[in-house]
PDB file of C-alpha atoms in Angstrom:
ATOM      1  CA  UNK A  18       7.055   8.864 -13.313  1.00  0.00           C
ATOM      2  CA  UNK A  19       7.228  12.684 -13.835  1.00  0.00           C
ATOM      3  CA  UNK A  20      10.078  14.613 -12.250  1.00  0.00           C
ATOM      4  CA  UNK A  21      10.193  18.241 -12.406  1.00  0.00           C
ATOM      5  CA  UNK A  22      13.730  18.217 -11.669  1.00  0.00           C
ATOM      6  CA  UNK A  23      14.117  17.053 -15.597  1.00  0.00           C
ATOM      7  CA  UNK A  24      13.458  20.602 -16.303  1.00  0.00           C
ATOM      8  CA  UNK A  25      15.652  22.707 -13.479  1.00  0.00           C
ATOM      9  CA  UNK A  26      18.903  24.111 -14.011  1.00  0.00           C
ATOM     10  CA  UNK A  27      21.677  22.194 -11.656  1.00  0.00           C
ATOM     11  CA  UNK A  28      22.293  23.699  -8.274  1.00  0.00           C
ATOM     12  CA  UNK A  29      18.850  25.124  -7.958  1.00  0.00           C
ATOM     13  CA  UNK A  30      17.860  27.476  -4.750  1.00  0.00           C
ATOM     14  CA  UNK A  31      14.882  28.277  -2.794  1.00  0.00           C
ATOM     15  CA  UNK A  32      11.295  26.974  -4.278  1.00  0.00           C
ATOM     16  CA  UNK A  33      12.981  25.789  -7.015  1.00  0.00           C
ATOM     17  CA  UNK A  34      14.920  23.446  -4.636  1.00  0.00           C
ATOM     18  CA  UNK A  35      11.928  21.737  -2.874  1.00  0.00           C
ATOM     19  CA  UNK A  36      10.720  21.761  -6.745  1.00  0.00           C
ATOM     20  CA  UNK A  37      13.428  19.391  -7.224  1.00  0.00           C
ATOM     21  CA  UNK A  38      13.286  17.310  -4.709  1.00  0.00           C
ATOM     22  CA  UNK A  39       9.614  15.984  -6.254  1.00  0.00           C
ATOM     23  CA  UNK A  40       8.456  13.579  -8.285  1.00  0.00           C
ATOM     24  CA  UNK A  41       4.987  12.066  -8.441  1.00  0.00           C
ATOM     25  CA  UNK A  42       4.127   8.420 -10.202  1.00  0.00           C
ATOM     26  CA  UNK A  43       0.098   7.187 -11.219  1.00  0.00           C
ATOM     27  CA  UNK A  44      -0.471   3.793 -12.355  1.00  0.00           C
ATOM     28  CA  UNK A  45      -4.168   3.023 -14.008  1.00  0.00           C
ATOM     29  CA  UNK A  46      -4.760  -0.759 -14.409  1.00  0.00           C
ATOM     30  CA  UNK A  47      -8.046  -2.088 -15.993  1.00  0.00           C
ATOM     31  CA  UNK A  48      -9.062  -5.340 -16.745  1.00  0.00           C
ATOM     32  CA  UNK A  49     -12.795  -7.097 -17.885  1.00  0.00           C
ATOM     33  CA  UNK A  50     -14.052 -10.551 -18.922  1.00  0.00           C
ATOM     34  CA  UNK A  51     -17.624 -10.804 -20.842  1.00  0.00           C
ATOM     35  CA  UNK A  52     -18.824 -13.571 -22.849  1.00  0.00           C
ATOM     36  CA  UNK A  53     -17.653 -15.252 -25.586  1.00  0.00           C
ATOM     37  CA  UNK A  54     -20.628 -13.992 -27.587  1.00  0.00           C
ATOM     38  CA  UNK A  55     -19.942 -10.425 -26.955  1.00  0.00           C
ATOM     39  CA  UNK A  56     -20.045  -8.326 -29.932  1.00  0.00           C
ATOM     40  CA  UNK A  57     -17.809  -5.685 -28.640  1.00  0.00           C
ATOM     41  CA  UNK A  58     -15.122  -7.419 -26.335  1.00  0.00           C
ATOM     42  CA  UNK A  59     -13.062  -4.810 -26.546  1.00  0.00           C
ATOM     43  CA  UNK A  60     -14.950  -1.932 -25.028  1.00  0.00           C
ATOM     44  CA  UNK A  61     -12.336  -1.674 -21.847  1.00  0.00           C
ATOM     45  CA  UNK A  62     -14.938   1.139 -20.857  1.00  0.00           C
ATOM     46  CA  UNK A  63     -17.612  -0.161 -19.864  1.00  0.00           C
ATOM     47  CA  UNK A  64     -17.776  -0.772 -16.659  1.00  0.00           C
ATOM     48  CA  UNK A  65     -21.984  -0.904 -15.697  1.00  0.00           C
ATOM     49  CA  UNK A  66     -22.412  -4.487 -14.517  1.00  0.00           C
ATOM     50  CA  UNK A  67     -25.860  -4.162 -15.753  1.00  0.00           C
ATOM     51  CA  UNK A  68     -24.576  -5.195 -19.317  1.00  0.00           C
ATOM     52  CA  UNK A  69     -25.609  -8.893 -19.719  1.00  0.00           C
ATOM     53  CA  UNK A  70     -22.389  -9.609 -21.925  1.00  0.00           C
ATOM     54  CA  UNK A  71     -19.715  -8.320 -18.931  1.00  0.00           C
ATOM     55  CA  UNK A  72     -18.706 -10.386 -16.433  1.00  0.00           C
ATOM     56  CA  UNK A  73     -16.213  -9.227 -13.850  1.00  0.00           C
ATOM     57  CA  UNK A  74     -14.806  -5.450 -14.304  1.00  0.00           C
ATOM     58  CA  UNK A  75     -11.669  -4.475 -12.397  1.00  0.00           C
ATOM     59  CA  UNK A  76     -10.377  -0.935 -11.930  1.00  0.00           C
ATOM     60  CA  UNK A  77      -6.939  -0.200 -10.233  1.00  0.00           C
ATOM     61  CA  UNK A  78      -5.542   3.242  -9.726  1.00  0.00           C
ATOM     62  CA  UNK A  79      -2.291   4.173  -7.408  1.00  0.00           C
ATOM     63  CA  UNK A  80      -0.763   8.059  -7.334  1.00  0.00           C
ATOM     64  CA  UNK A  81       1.959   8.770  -5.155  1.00  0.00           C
ATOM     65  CA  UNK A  82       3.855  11.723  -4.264  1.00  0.00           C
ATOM     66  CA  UNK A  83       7.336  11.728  -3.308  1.00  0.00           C
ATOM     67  CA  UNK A  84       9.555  13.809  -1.184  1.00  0.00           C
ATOM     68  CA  UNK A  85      13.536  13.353  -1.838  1.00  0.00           C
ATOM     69  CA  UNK A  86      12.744  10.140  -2.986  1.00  0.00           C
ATOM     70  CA  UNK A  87      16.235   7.580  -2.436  1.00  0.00           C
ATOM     71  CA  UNK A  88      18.047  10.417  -0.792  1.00  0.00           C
ATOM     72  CA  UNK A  89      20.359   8.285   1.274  1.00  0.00           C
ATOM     73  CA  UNK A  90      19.553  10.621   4.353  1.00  0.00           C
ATOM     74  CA  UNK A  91      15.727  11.116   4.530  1.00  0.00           C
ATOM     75  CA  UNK A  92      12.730  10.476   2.083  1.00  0.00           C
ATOM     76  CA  UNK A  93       8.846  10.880   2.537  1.00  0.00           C
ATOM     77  CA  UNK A  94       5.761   9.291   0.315  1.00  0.00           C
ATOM     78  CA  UNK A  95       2.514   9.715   0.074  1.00  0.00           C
ATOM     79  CA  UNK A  96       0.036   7.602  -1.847  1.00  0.00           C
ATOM     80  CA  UNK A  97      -3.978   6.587  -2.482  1.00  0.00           C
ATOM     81  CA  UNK A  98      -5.065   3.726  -3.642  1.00  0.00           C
ATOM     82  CA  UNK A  99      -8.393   3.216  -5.544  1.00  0.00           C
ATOM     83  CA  UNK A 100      -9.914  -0.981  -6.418  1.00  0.00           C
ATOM     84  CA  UNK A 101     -12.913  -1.349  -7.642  1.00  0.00           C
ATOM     85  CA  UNK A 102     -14.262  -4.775  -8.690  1.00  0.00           C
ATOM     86  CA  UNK A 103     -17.561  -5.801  -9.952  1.00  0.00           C
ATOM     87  CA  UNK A 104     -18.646  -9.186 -10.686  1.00  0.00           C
ATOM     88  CA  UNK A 105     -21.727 -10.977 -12.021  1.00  0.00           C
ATOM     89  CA  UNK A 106     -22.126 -14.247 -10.433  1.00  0.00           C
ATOM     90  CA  UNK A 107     -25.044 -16.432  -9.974  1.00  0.00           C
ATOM     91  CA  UNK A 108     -26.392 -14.592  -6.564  1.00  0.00           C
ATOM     92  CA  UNK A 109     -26.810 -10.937  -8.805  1.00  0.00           C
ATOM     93  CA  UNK A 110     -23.983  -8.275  -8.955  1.00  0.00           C
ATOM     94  CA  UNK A 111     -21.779  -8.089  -6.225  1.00  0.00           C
ATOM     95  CA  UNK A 112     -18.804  -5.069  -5.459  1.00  0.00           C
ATOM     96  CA  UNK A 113     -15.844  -4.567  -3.906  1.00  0.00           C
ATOM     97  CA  UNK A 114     -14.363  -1.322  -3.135  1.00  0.00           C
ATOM     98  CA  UNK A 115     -11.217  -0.064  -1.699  1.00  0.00           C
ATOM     99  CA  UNK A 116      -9.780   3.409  -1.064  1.00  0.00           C
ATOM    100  CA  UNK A 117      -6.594   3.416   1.007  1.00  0.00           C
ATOM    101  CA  UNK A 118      -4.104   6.642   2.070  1.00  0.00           C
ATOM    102  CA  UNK A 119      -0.756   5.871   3.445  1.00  0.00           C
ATOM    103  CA  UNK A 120       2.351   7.739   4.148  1.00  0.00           C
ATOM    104  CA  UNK A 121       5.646   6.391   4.497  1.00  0.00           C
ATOM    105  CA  UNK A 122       8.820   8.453   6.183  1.00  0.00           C
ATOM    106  CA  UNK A 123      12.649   7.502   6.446  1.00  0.00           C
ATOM    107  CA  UNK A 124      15.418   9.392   8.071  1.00  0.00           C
ATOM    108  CA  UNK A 125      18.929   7.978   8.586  1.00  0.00           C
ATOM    109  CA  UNK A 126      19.894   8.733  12.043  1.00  0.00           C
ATOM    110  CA  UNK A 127      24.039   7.764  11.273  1.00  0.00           C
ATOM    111  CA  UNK A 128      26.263   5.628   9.227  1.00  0.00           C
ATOM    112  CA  UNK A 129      24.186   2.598  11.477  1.00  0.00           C
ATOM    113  CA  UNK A 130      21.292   3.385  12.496  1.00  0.00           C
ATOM    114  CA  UNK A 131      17.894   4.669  10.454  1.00  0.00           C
ATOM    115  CA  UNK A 132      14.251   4.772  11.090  1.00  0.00           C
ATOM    116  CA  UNK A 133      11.432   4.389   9.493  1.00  0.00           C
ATOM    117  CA  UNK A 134       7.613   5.039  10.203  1.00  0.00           C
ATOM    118  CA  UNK A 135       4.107   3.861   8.084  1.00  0.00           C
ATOM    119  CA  UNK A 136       0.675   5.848   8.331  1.00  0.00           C
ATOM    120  CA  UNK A 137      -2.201   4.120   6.647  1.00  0.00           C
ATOM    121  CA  UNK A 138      -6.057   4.356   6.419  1.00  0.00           C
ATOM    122  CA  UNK A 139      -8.281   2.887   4.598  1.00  0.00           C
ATOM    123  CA  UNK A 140     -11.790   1.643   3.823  1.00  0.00           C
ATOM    124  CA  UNK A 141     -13.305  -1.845   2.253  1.00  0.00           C
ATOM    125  CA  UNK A 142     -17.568  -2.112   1.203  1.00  0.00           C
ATOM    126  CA  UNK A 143     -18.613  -4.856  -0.128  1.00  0.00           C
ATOM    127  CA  UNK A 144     -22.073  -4.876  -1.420  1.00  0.00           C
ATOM    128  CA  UNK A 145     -24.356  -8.000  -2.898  1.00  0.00           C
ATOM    129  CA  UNK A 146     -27.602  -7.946  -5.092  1.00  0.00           C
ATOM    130  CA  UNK A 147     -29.584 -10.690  -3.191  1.00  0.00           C
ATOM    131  CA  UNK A 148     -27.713 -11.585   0.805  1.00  0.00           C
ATOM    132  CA  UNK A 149     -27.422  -8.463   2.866  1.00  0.00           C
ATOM    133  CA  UNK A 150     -25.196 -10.676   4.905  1.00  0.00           C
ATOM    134  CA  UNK A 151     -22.650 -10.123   2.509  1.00  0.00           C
ATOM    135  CA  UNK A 152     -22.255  -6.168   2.724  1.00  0.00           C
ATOM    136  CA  UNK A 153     -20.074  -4.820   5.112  1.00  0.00           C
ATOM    137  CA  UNK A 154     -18.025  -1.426   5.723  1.00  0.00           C
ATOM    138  CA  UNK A 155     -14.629  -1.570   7.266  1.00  0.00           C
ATOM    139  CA  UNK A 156     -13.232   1.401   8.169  1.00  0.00           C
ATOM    140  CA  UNK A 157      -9.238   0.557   9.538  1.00  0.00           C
ATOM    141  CA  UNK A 158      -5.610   2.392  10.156  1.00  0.00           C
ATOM    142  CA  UNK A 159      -2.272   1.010  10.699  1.00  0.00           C
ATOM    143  CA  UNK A 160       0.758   2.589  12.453  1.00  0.00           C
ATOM    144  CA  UNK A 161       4.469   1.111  12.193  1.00  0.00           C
ATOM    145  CA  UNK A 162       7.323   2.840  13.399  1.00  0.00           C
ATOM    146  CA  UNK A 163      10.156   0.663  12.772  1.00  0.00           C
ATOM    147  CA  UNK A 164      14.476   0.609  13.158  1.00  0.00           C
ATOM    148  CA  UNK A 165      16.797  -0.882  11.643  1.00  0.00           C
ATOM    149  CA  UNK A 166      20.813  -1.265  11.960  1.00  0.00           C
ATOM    150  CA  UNK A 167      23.396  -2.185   9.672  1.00  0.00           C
ATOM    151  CA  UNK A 168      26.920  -3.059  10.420  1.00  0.00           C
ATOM    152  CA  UNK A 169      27.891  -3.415   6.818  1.00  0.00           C
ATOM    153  CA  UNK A 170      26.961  -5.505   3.909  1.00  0.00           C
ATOM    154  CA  UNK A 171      27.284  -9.227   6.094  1.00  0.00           C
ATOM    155  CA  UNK A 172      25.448  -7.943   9.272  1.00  0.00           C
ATOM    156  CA  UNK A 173      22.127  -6.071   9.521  1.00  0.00           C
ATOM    157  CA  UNK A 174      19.222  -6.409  11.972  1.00  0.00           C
ATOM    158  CA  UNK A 175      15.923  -4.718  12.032  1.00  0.00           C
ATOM    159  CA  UNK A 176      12.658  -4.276  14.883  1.00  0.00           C
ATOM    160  CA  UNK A 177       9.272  -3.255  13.832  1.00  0.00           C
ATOM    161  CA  UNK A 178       6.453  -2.423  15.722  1.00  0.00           C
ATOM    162  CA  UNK A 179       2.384  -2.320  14.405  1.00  0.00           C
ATOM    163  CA  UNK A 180      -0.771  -1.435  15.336  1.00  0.00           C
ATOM    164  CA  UNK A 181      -3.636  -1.999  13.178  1.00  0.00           C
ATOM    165  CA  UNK A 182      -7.676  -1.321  14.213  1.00  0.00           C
ATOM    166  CA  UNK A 183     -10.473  -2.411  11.849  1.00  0.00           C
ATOM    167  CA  UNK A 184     -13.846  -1.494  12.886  1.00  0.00           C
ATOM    168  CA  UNK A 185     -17.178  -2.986  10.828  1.00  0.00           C
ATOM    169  CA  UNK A 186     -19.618   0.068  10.647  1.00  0.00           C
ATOM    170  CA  UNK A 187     -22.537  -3.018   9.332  1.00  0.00           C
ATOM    171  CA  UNK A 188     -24.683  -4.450  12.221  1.00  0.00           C
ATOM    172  CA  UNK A 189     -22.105  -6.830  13.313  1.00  0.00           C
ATOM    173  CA  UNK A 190     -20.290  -3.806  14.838  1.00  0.00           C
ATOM    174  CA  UNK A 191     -17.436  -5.972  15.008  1.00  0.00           C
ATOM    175  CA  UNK A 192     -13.438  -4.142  16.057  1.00  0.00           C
ATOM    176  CA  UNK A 193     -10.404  -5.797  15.591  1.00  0.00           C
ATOM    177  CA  UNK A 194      -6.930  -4.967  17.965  1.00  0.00           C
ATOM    178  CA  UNK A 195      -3.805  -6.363  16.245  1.00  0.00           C
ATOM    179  CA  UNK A 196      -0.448  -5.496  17.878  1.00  0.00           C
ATOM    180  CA  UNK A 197       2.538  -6.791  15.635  1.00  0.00           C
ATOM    181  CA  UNK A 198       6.299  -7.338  16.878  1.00  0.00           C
ATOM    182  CA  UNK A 199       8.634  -8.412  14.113  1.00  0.00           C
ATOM    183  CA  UNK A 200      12.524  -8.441  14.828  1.00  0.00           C
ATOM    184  CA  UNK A 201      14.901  -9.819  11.860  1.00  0.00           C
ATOM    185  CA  UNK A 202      18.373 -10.952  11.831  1.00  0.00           C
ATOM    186  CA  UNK A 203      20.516 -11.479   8.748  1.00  0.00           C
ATOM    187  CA  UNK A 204      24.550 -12.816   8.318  1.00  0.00           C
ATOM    188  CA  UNK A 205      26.067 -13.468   4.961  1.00  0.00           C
ATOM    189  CA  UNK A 206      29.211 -14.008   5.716  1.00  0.00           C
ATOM    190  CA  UNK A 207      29.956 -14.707   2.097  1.00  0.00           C
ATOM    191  CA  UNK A 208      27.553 -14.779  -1.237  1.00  0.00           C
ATOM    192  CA  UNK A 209      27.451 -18.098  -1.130  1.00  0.00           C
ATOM    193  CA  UNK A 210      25.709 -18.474   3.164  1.00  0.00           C
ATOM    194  CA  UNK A 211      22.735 -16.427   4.149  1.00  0.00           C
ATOM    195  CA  UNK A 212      21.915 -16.905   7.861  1.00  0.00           C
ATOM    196  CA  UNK A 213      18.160 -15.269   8.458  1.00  0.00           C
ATOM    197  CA  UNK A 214      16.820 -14.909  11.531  1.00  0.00           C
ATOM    198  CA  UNK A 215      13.035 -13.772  11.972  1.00  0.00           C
ATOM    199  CA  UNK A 216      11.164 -13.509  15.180  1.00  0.00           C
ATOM    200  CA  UNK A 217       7.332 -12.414  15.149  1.00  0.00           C
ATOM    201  CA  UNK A 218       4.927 -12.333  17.672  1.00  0.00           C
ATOM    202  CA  UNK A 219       1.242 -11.277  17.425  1.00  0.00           C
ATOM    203  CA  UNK A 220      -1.830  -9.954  19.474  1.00  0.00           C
ATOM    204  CA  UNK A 221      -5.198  -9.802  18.368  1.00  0.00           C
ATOM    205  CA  UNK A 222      -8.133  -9.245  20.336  1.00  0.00           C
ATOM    206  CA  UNK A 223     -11.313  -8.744  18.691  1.00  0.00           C
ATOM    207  CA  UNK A 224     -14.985  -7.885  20.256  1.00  0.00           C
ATOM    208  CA  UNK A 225     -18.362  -7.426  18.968  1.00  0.00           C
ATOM    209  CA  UNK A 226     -21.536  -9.756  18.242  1.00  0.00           C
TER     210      UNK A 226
END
C-alpha cells in the first residue's frame, strides 16, 4: 500500500489535497508445480507451458486505486484484475484467462442512511490444445446499486439490486440475463443473540443455441 499522504505536510490545500486523499495497493501472486524430476524447481519464471518439466503455472495480479479511502462520508475504488493459468493435462495445454475492471463508490447520505454502487467488466478465454469445444470468450458487466440503513449497532438492514449480462463471442453465441434482489435484516440485541434475516430472489433468462 503506498500513500502519498506519508509525505504531505498536515492541513494540505489545493492539488496537494486530492494528493492526499490517494493511495494505490498491487498485489502479484505466482505459483507453479513441475515434476519431481525437475532440475530447476525453483525457476518461479518460467511460465511457457511448452517446458516438459512444468505443470500448471498460475499468475495473479490486482492494482487498485483509491479515492478517500474509509472516509466515513464518501470513498471511490478502482481496480483490474489480471489470472492467468496454464495447465498441462493429458488432452495438451489448456489456458485460462481473466481480465476484470470494476469500480466501487460509497457516499453516506446521513447519520442512517448510505449508498453504495458496483461497476464491473470483464472478460474469460479459455483455450485447449486438442477440443475446440473447450474454447470460449465471455465478454460480461455487472451493475449494483445498493442501500443500506443503520439504526445503531443492534439494528441495521440493507437492499441490493444487480444486473449482470454475459455474452459468449464462440459459436454458441450464447447471452445470459441475471437480475439479482437481495434484502438483509440483522438484530443483536446483545453479543451474545444475532437475529439475521436474508431474502434473495433471482432471474435468469438465457438464449442462444
Amino acid at each position: 500500500m503506498v500513500e502519498p499522504r506519508w509525505w504531505i505536510k498536515p492541513n494540505p490545500k489545493g492539488a496537494l489535497l486530492w494528493l492526499s486523499k490517494i493511495a494505490i495497493q498491487s498485489n502479484w501472486q505466482t505459483s507453479q508445480r513441475v515434476k519431481a524430476d525437475n532440475q530447476n524447481p525453483w525457476s518461479i519464471l518460467l511460465f511457457s507451458a511448452l517446458d516438459t518439466a512444468l505443470v500448471n503455472a498460475l499468475t495473479t495480479m490486482r492494482h487498485t486505486l483509491f479515492l478517500n479511502r474509509a472516509n466515513p462520508y464518501w470513498d471511490i475504488s478502482l481496480s483490474y484484475q489480471q489470472n492467468d493459468n496454464q495447465s498441462i493435462i493429458t488432452t495438451g495445454i489448456e489456458r485460462k484467462t481473466l481480465q476484470e475492471y470494476s469500480a466501487h463508490a460509497r457516499s453516506r447520505i446521513d447519520r442512517y442512511w448510505s449508498i453504495e454502487t458496483d461497476l464491473l467488466q470483464n472478460s474469460r478465454t479459455s483455450t485447449a490444445e486438442l477440443f475446440n469445444n473447450r474454447n470460449y470468450l465471455i465478454n460480461g458487466w455487472e451493475f449494483g446499486p445498493k442501500i443500506n440503513w443503520i439504526m445503531n449497532t443492534q439494528l441495521r438492514s440493507s437492499a441490493k439490486y444487480s444486473l449482470k449480462k454475459r455474452t459468449n463471442q464462440s459459436e454458441l453465441t450464447e447471452q445470459s440475463v441475471q437480475n439479482d434482489l437481495n434484502i438483509s435484516l440483522a438484530w443483536t440485541p446483545n453479543p451474545k443473540i444475532s437475529n439475521n434475516t436474508f431474502h434473495p430472489a433471482t432471474n435468469l433468462i438465457v438464449t442462444g443455441k
